Tab-separated table of C-alpha atoms in Angstrom:
chain	number	residue	atom	x	y	z
B	1	UNK	CA	0.000	0.000	0.000
B	2	UNK	CA	2.802	2.416	0.876
B	3	UNK	CA	4.501	1.716	-2.442
B	4	UNK	CA	1.368	2.658	-4.397
B	5	UNK	CA	1.089	5.936	-2.515
B	6	UNK	CA	4.759	6.706	-3.197
B	7	UNK	CA	4.306	6.050	-6.914
B	8	UNK	CA	1.308	8.400	-7.027
B	9	UNK	CA	3.281	11.041	-5.144
B	10	UNK	CA	6.222	10.590	-7.518
B	11	UNK	CA	3.945	11.347	-10.456
B	12	UNK	CA	2.128	14.379	-9.053
B	13	UNK	CA	4.281	15.794	-6.205
B	14	UNK	CA	7.830	14.491	-6.636
B	15	UNK	CA	9.463	16.475	-3.789
B	16	UNK	CA	6.872	15.211	-1.304
B	17	UNK	CA	7.603	11.622	-2.324
B	18	UNK	CA	11.316	12.199	-1.723
B	19	UNK	CA	10.649	13.711	1.716
B	20	UNK	CA	8.458	10.735	2.667
B	21	UNK	CA	11.177	8.354	1.584
B	22	UNK	CA	14.455	10.045	2.520
B	23	UNK	CA	13.592	12.913	4.825
B	24	UNK	CA	14.538	16.563	4.445
B	25	UNK	CA	18.018	16.031	3.010
B	26	UNK	CA	19.852	17.142	-0.121
B	27	UNK	CA	17.778	14.818	-2.318
B	28	UNK	CA	14.669	16.811	-1.436
B	29	UNK	CA	16.251	20.064	-2.584
B	30	UNK	CA	17.517	18.455	-5.795
B	31	UNK	CA	14.045	17.102	-6.491
B	32	UNK	CA	12.458	20.453	-5.662
B	33	UNK	CA	14.754	22.348	-8.031
B	34	UNK	CA	14.254	19.832	-10.836
B	35	UNK	CA	10.492	19.917	-10.365
B	36	UNK	CA	10.294	23.707	-10.296
B	37	UNK	CA	12.420	24.190	-13.402
B	38	UNK	CA	11.669	21.030	-15.405
B	39	UNK	CA	8.812	18.857	-14.151
B	40	UNK	CA	9.702	15.576	-15.916
B	41	UNK	CA	13.282	15.379	-14.557
B	42	UNK	CA	11.818	15.951	-11.087
B	43	UNK	CA	9.580	12.924	-11.583
B	44	UNK	CA	12.521	10.833	-12.813
B	45	UNK	CA	14.636	11.848	-9.821
B	46	UNK	CA	11.807	11.028	-7.406
B	47	UNK	CA	11.376	7.566	-8.929
B	48	UNK	CA	15.132	6.991	-8.836
B	49	UNK	CA	15.482	8.000	-5.190
B	50	UNK	CA	12.444	5.893	-4.244
B	51	UNK	CA	13.802	2.813	-6.021
B	52	UNK	CA	17.327	3.346	-4.689
B	53	UNK	CA	16.252	3.575	-1.026
B	54	UNK	CA	14.072	0.478	-1.458
B	55	UNK	CA	16.989	-1.426	-2.955
B	56	UNK	CA	19.296	-0.395	-0.111
B	57	UNK	CA	16.804	-1.556	2.534
B	58	UNK	CA	16.385	-4.932	0.834
B	59	UNK	CA	20.110	-5.739	0.697
B	60	UNK	CA	20.815	-5.061	4.380
């Protein structure tokens, strides 16, 4: 269920999805800047950071 919500957030509000996943770190500000200037790269970055954090949790 959480994964579905993150995917929806990645599509419509990419910075919020990054905050939910990683917290208020540098990835949030990168996603915010990409979303404000170019919306599609912001979505791509949000998906990447969501997939990357999920992959890191699985391998531990």
